mmCIF file of C-alpha atoms and ligand atoms in Angstrom:
data_model
loop_
_atom_site.group_PDB
_atom_site.id
_atom_site.type_symbol
_atom_site.label_atom_id
_atom_site.label_comp_id
_atom_site.label_asym_id
_atom_site.label_seq_id
_atom_site.Cartn_x
_atom_site.Cartn_y
_atom_site.Cartn_z
ATOM 1 C CA MET G 1 -0.325 38.922 55.692
ATOM 2 C CA SER G 2 -2.782 36.040 56.418
ATOM 3 C CA ALA G 3 -3.318 33.120 54.110
ATOM 4 C CA PHE G 4 -6.752 31.173 53.437
ATOM 5 C CA SER G 5 -6.748 27.697 51.823
ATOM 6 C CA PHE G 6 -9.069 26.843 48.846
ATOM 7 C CA HIS G 7 -8.029 23.295 48.777
ATOM 8 C CA GLU G 8 -10.480 20.654 48.036
ATOM 9 C CA THR G 9 -11.062 19.649 51.436
ATOM 10 C CA LYS G 10 -12.204 23.177 52.657
ATOM 11 C CA ASN G 11 -15.521 25.117 52.997
ATOM 12 C CA VAL G 12 -14.736 26.924 49.845
ATOM 13 C CA ILE G 13 -12.714 25.325 47.069
ATOM 14 C CA SER G 14 -10.949 25.815 43.769
ATOM 15 C CA GLY G 15 -9.284 22.445 43.857
ATOM 16 C CA GLU G 16 -5.764 23.818 44.765
ATOM 17 C CA GLY G 17 -5.241 27.324 45.563
ATOM 18 C CA GLY G 18 -5.651 29.903 48.171
ATOM 19 C CA LEU G 19 -5.861 33.597 49.062
ATOM 20 C CA LEU G 20 -3.236 35.895 50.585
ATOM 21 C CA ALA G 21 -4.792 38.879 52.484
ATOM 22 C CA ILE G 22 -2.366 41.772 52.615
ATOM 23 C CA ASN G 23 -2.652 45.175 54.917
ATOM 24 C CA GLN G 24 -0.008 47.185 53.339
ATOM 25 C CA PRO G 25 0.319 48.373 49.807
ATOM 26 C CA GLN G 26 4.089 47.753 49.393
ATOM 27 C CA TYR G 27 3.690 43.897 50.094
ATOM 28 C CA ALA G 28 0.338 43.794 47.942
ATOM 29 C CA ASN G 29 2.267 45.301 44.893
ATOM 30 C CA ARG G 30 5.249 42.899 45.268
ATOM 31 C CA ALA G 31 2.805 39.835 45.837
ATOM 32 C CA GLU G 32 1.165 40.810 42.464
ATOM 33 C CA ILE G 33 4.472 40.777 40.594
ATOM 34 C CA ILE G 34 5.677 37.321 42.264
ATOM 35 C CA ARG G 35 2.307 35.623 41.159
ATOM 36 C CA GLU G 36 2.532 37.259 37.838
ATOM 37 C CA LYS G 37 5.897 35.278 37.094
ATOM 38 C CA GLY G 38 8.056 38.217 38.326
ATOM 39 C CA THR G 39 6.584 40.520 35.706
ATOM 40 C CA ASN G 40 4.682 43.986 36.291
ATOM 41 C CA ARG G 41 2.171 42.550 33.668
ATOM 42 C CA SER G 42 -0.734 43.742 36.189
ATOM 43 C CA SER G 43 0.464 47.225 36.199
ATOM 44 C CA PHE G 44 0.666 46.968 32.158
ATOM 45 C CA PHE G 45 -3.148 45.790 32.185
ATOM 46 C CA ARG G 46 -4.164 48.714 34.502
ATOM 47 C CA GLY G 47 -2.317 51.222 32.176
ATOM 48 C CA GLU G 48 0.403 52.168 34.387
ATOM 49 C CA VAL G 49 3.250 51.497 32.309
ATOM 50 C CA ASP G 50 3.656 51.115 28.538
ATOM 51 C CA LYS G 51 5.270 47.832 28.526
ATOM 52 C CA TYR G 52 5.884 44.937 30.866
ATOM 53 C CA GLY G 53 8.887 42.635 31.748
ATOM 54 C CA TRP G 54 10.738 41.006 34.792
ATOM 55 C CA VAL G 55 11.249 42.972 37.747
ATOM 56 C CA ASP G 56 11.449 40.570 40.588
ATOM 57 C CA ILE G 57 11.488 36.826 41.337
ATOM 58 C CA GLY G 58 8.220 34.928 40.794
ATOM 59 C CA SER G 59 6.451 32.073 39.448
ATOM 60 C CA SER G 60 2.965 31.079 37.880
ATOM 61 C CA PHE G 61 0.989 31.510 40.795
ATOM 62 C CA LEU G 62 -2.434 32.749 39.140
ATOM 63 C CA PRO G 63 -5.595 30.602 39.234
ATOM 64 C CA SER G 64 -6.903 30.174 35.722
ATOM 65 C CA ASP G 65 -10.124 32.044 34.402
ATOM 66 C CA ILE G 66 -12.126 28.639 34.730
ATOM 67 C CA VAL G 67 -10.910 27.771 38.132
ATOM 68 C CA SER G 68 -11.609 31.409 39.386
ATOM 69 C CA ALA G 69 -15.402 31.344 37.947
ATOM 70 C CA TYR G 70 -15.777 28.231 39.903
ATOM 71 C CA LEU G 71 -14.519 29.622 43.027
ATOM 72 C CA PHE G 72 -16.177 32.961 42.626
ATOM 73 C CA ALA G 73 -19.712 31.582 42.381
ATOM 74 C CA GLN G 74 -19.053 30.098 45.802
ATOM 75 C CA LEU G 75 -17.837 33.256 47.334
ATOM 76 C CA GLU G 76 -20.980 34.950 46.189
ATOM 77 C CA THR G 77 -22.908 32.179 48.135
ATOM 78 C CA LEU G 78 -20.400 32.082 51.097
ATOM 79 C CA ASP G 79 -23.090 33.169 53.984
ATOM 80 C CA GLU G 80 -25.368 30.148 52.419
ATOM 81 C CA ILE G 81 -22.668 27.729 52.437
ATOM 82 C CA GLN G 82 -21.592 28.677 56.023
ATOM 83 C CA ALA G 83 -25.102 28.594 57.378
ATOM 84 C CA ARG G 84 -25.764 25.001 55.862
ATOM 85 C CA ARG G 85 -22.141 23.680 57.176
ATOM 86 C CA LYS G 86 -22.927 25.276 60.576
ATOM 87 C CA ALA G 87 -26.463 23.550 60.373
ATOM 88 C CA ILE G 88 -24.612 20.211 59.876
ATOM 89 C CA TRP G 89 -22.222 20.691 62.549
ATOM 90 C CA GLN G 90 -25.103 21.508 64.921
ATOM 91 C CA ARG G 91 -27.154 18.330 64.106
ATOM 92 C CA TYR G 92 -24.168 16.276 64.686
ATOM 93 C CA TRP G 93 -23.571 18.137 67.995
ATOM 94 C CA ASP G 94 -27.179 17.939 69.091
ATOM 95 C CA ARG G 95 -27.562 13.973 68.203
ATOM 96 C CA LEU G 96 -23.871 12.752 69.546
ATOM 97 C CA ALA G 97 -22.980 15.094 72.371
ATOM 98 C CA PRO G 98 -25.512 13.790 74.921
ATOM 99 C CA VAL G 99 -24.633 10.115 74.175
ATOM 100 C CA LEU G 100 -21.264 9.824 73.015
ATOM 101 C CA PRO G 101 -19.184 10.271 76.369
ATOM 102 C CA GLU G 102 -20.751 7.265 78.026
ATOM 103 C CA PHE G 103 -18.767 5.189 75.172
ATOM 104 C CA ASP G 104 -15.589 7.340 76.022
ATOM 105 C CA VAL G 105 -15.815 8.996 72.760
ATOM 106 C CA HIS G 106 -15.489 12.846 72.678
ATOM 107 C CA LEU G 107 -16.473 15.890 70.781
ATOM 108 C CA PRO G 108 -14.832 18.942 69.581
ATOM 109 C CA PHE G 109 -14.426 21.716 72.057
ATOM 110 C CA LEU G 110 -14.930 25.279 71.244
ATOM 111 C CA PRO G 111 -13.417 27.614 73.541
ATOM 112 C CA GLU G 112 -15.153 30.874 74.760
ATOM 113 C CA PHE G 113 -13.174 33.044 72.603
ATOM 114 C CA ALA G 114 -13.572 30.805 69.479
ATOM 115 C CA THR G 115 -15.985 30.977 66.685
ATOM 116 C CA ASN G 116 -16.929 27.878 64.677
ATOM 117 C CA ASN G 117 -16.031 27.869 61.038
ATOM 118 C CA ALA G 118 -17.714 24.544 60.493
ATOM 119 C CA HIS G 119 -14.745 23.347 58.682
ATOM 120 C CA MET G 120 -15.183 19.683 60.113
ATOM 121 C CA PHE G 121 -16.856 17.744 62.569
ATOM 122 C CA TYR G 122 -14.677 15.009 64.510
ATOM 123 C CA LEU G 123 -14.611 12.679 67.170
ATOM 124 C CA VAL G 124 -11.867 11.517 69.322
ATOM 125 C CA CYS G 125 -11.940 7.938 70.268
ATOM 126 C CA ARG G 126 -10.838 6.300 73.363
ATOM 127 C CA ASP G 127 -7.926 4.594 71.479
ATOM 128 C CA LEU G 128 -6.609 3.453 68.045
ATOM 129 C CA ALA G 129 -8.640 0.070 68.153
ATOM 130 C CA GLN G 130 -11.857 1.694 68.851
ATOM 131 C CA ARG G 131 -11.314 4.198 66.142
ATOM 132 C CA THR G 132 -10.125 1.669 63.380
ATOM 133 C CA LYS G 133 -13.395 -0.338 64.417
ATOM 134 C CA LEU G 134 -15.561 2.587 64.215
ATOM 135 C CA ILE G 135 -14.240 3.519 60.925
ATOM 136 C CA ALA G 136 -14.488 0.005 59.683
ATOM 137 C CA ALA G 137 -18.312 -0.313 60.844
ATOM 138 C CA LEU G 138 -19.212 3.097 59.122
ATOM 139 C CA LYS G 139 -17.506 2.054 55.777
ATOM 140 C CA ALA G 140 -19.732 -1.130 55.931
ATOM 141 C CA GLN G 141 -22.705 1.250 56.181
ATOM 142 C CA GLY G 142 -21.448 2.935 53.005
ATOM 143 C CA ILE G 143 -20.036 6.144 55.314
ATOM 144 C CA HIS G 144 -16.400 7.482 54.616
ATOM 145 C CA ALA G 145 -15.303 8.563 57.717
ATOM 146 C CA VAL G 146 -11.399 9.396 57.801
ATOM 147 C CA PHE G 147 -8.784 9.810 60.288
ATOM 148 C CA HIS G 148 -6.787 13.137 59.966
ATOM 149 C CA TYR G 149 -3.103 14.422 60.129
ATOM 150 C CA LEU G 150 -0.450 12.238 61.488
ATOM 151 C CA SER G 151 1.910 13.517 63.811
ATOM 152 C CA LEU G 152 4.845 15.723 62.192
ATOM 153 C CA HIS G 153 7.331 14.197 64.799
ATOM 154 C CA ASP G 154 6.485 10.556 63.576
ATOM 155 C CA SER G 155 7.024 11.386 59.877
ATOM 156 C CA PRO G 156 9.865 9.797 58.119
ATOM 157 C CA TYR G 157 11.480 13.234 57.514
ATOM 158 C CA PHE G 158 10.956 14.787 60.909
ATOM 159 C CA GLN G 159 11.525 11.732 63.013
ATOM 160 C CA ARG G 160 15.451 12.419 62.273
ATOM 161 C CA LYS G 161 15.252 15.707 63.753
ATOM 162 C CA HIS G 162 12.844 15.200 66.664
ATOM 163 C CA ASP G 163 14.638 15.351 70.156
ATOM 164 C CA GLY G 164 12.619 12.526 71.295
ATOM 165 C CA ARG G 165 10.420 14.201 73.957
ATOM 166 C CA PRO G 166 6.977 12.712 74.051
ATOM 167 C CA LEU G 167 4.240 14.397 72.421
ATOM 168 C CA PRO G 168 1.078 12.837 74.241
ATOM 169 C CA ASN G 169 -1.712 15.101 72.593
ATOM 170 C CA SER G 170 -0.056 14.738 68.930
ATOM 171 C CA ASP G 171 -0.147 10.860 69.399
ATOM 172 C CA ARG G 172 -3.521 11.136 70.683
ATOM 173 C CA PHE G 173 -4.993 13.179 67.851
ATOM 174 C CA SER G 174 -3.052 11.037 65.247
ATOM 175 C CA ASN G 175 -4.433 7.741 66.600
ATOM 176 C CA CYS G 176 -8.015 8.614 67.942
ATOM 177 C CA LEU G 177 -9.389 11.453 65.684
ATOM 178 C CA VAL G 178 -12.074 10.791 63.135
ATOM 179 C CA ARG G 179 -13.761 13.108 60.851
ATOM 180 C CA LEU G 180 -17.343 12.833 59.758
ATOM 181 C CA PRO G 181 -18.732 13.540 56.491
ATOM 182 C CA MET G 182 -19.162 17.173 56.437
ATOM 183 C CA PHE G 183 -20.208 18.869 52.845
ATOM 184 C CA TYR G 184 -22.746 21.287 51.616
ATOM 185 C CA GLU G 185 -24.974 18.775 50.191
ATOM 186 C CA LEU G 186 -25.227 16.541 53.125
ATOM 187 C CA GLY G 187 -28.825 16.387 53.726
ATOM 188 C CA ASP G 188 -30.394 16.277 57.310
ATOM 189 C CA SER G 189 -31.330 12.735 56.855
ATOM 190 C CA ASP G 190 -27.809 11.833 55.900
ATOM 191 C CA VAL G 191 -26.761 13.236 59.120
ATOM 192 C CA ASP G 192 -29.161 11.291 61.152
ATOM 193 C CA TYR G 193 -27.986 8.155 59.326
ATOM 194 C CA VAL G 194 -24.226 8.583 60.213
ATOM 195 C CA CYS G 195 -25.067 9.641 63.832
ATOM 196 C CA ASN G 196 -27.479 6.305 64.127
ATOM 197 C CA SER G 197 -24.762 4.322 62.297
ATOM 198 C CA ILE G 198 -22.367 5.379 65.035
ATOM 199 C CA LEU G 199 -24.645 4.964 67.990
ATOM 200 C CA SER G 200 -25.555 1.255 66.882
ATOM 201 C CA HIS G 201 -22.002 0.249 66.331
ATOM 202 C CA LEU G 202 -20.876 1.709 69.634
ATOM 203 C CA SER G 203 -23.912 -0.052 71.365
ATOM 204 C CA ALA G 204 -23.100 -3.148 69.969
ATOM 205 C CA SER G 205 -19.359 -3.356 70.488
HETATM 206 C C1 LIG I 301 -5.955 22.182 53.904
HETATM 207 C C2 LIG I 301 -5.445 21.051 53.764
HETATM 208 C C3 LIG I 301 -4.329 20.617 52.832
HETATM 209 C C4 LIG I 301 -3.829 22.029 51.821
HETATM 210 O O1 LIG I 301 -3.295 23.031 52.242
HETATM 211 P P1 LIG I 301 -2.881 24.147 51.623
HETATM 212 O O2 LIG I 301 -2.778 25.281 52.593
HETATM 213 O O3 LIG I 301 -3.972 24.821 50.557
HETATM 214 O O4 LIG I 301 -1.813 23.687 50.840
HETATM 215 C C5 LIG I 301 -4.063 19.374 52.527
HETATM 216 N N1 LIG I 301 -4.743 18.366 53.211
HETATM 217 C C6 LIG I 301 -5.564 18.616 54.151
HETATM 218 C C7 LIG I 301 -6.141 17.390 54.899
HETATM 219 C C8 LIG I 301 -5.975 19.912 54.338
HETATM 220 O O5 LIG I 301 -6.970 20.178 55.385
#
């Protein structure tokens, strides 16, 4: 089984929601029941049984028709959405990759084996202070750039369970990573505006 998220921050969205891909029929049948509140209602609709009832555990995991319609339209234009997001990603890269390393700001790394899903474009700053100033400078230009996940081992819940070993890479990405705006409607001139704002801030500081 594999899961895909349609959370509002993703490339294709339904607000909240996701997709479960299953490659074995027996699990697909059970998943269908679990998402239908533990009932075999889907079988009933297909005419396989003459009444439906509770046959397993479950809850209400079905998206509504309205949400599904909203999502379906995006799935129909998935190639277009991905092509645009990749173009935005590439434009950021082309403008920033040659110049940012001299400011000790690093760009995403794509290993040979990986493909780019153009989900996000991020920078990794030198330290927390540099990132804090960059986010503030962009905000002053009307650009909403954000930091990303905080380390699990630092979270109030997991702190108690963590054995205390240092996790320097985790700390580094918590403190130094900044996400740049990345959405389908972002125009080329918007991307250029973001890049110019980053470069003028870094050159001046
Ligand atoms: C993907 C994502 C979520 C939600 O993920 P689900 O698997 O849909 O629950 C929440 N916050 C951020 C920042 C995310 O990128």
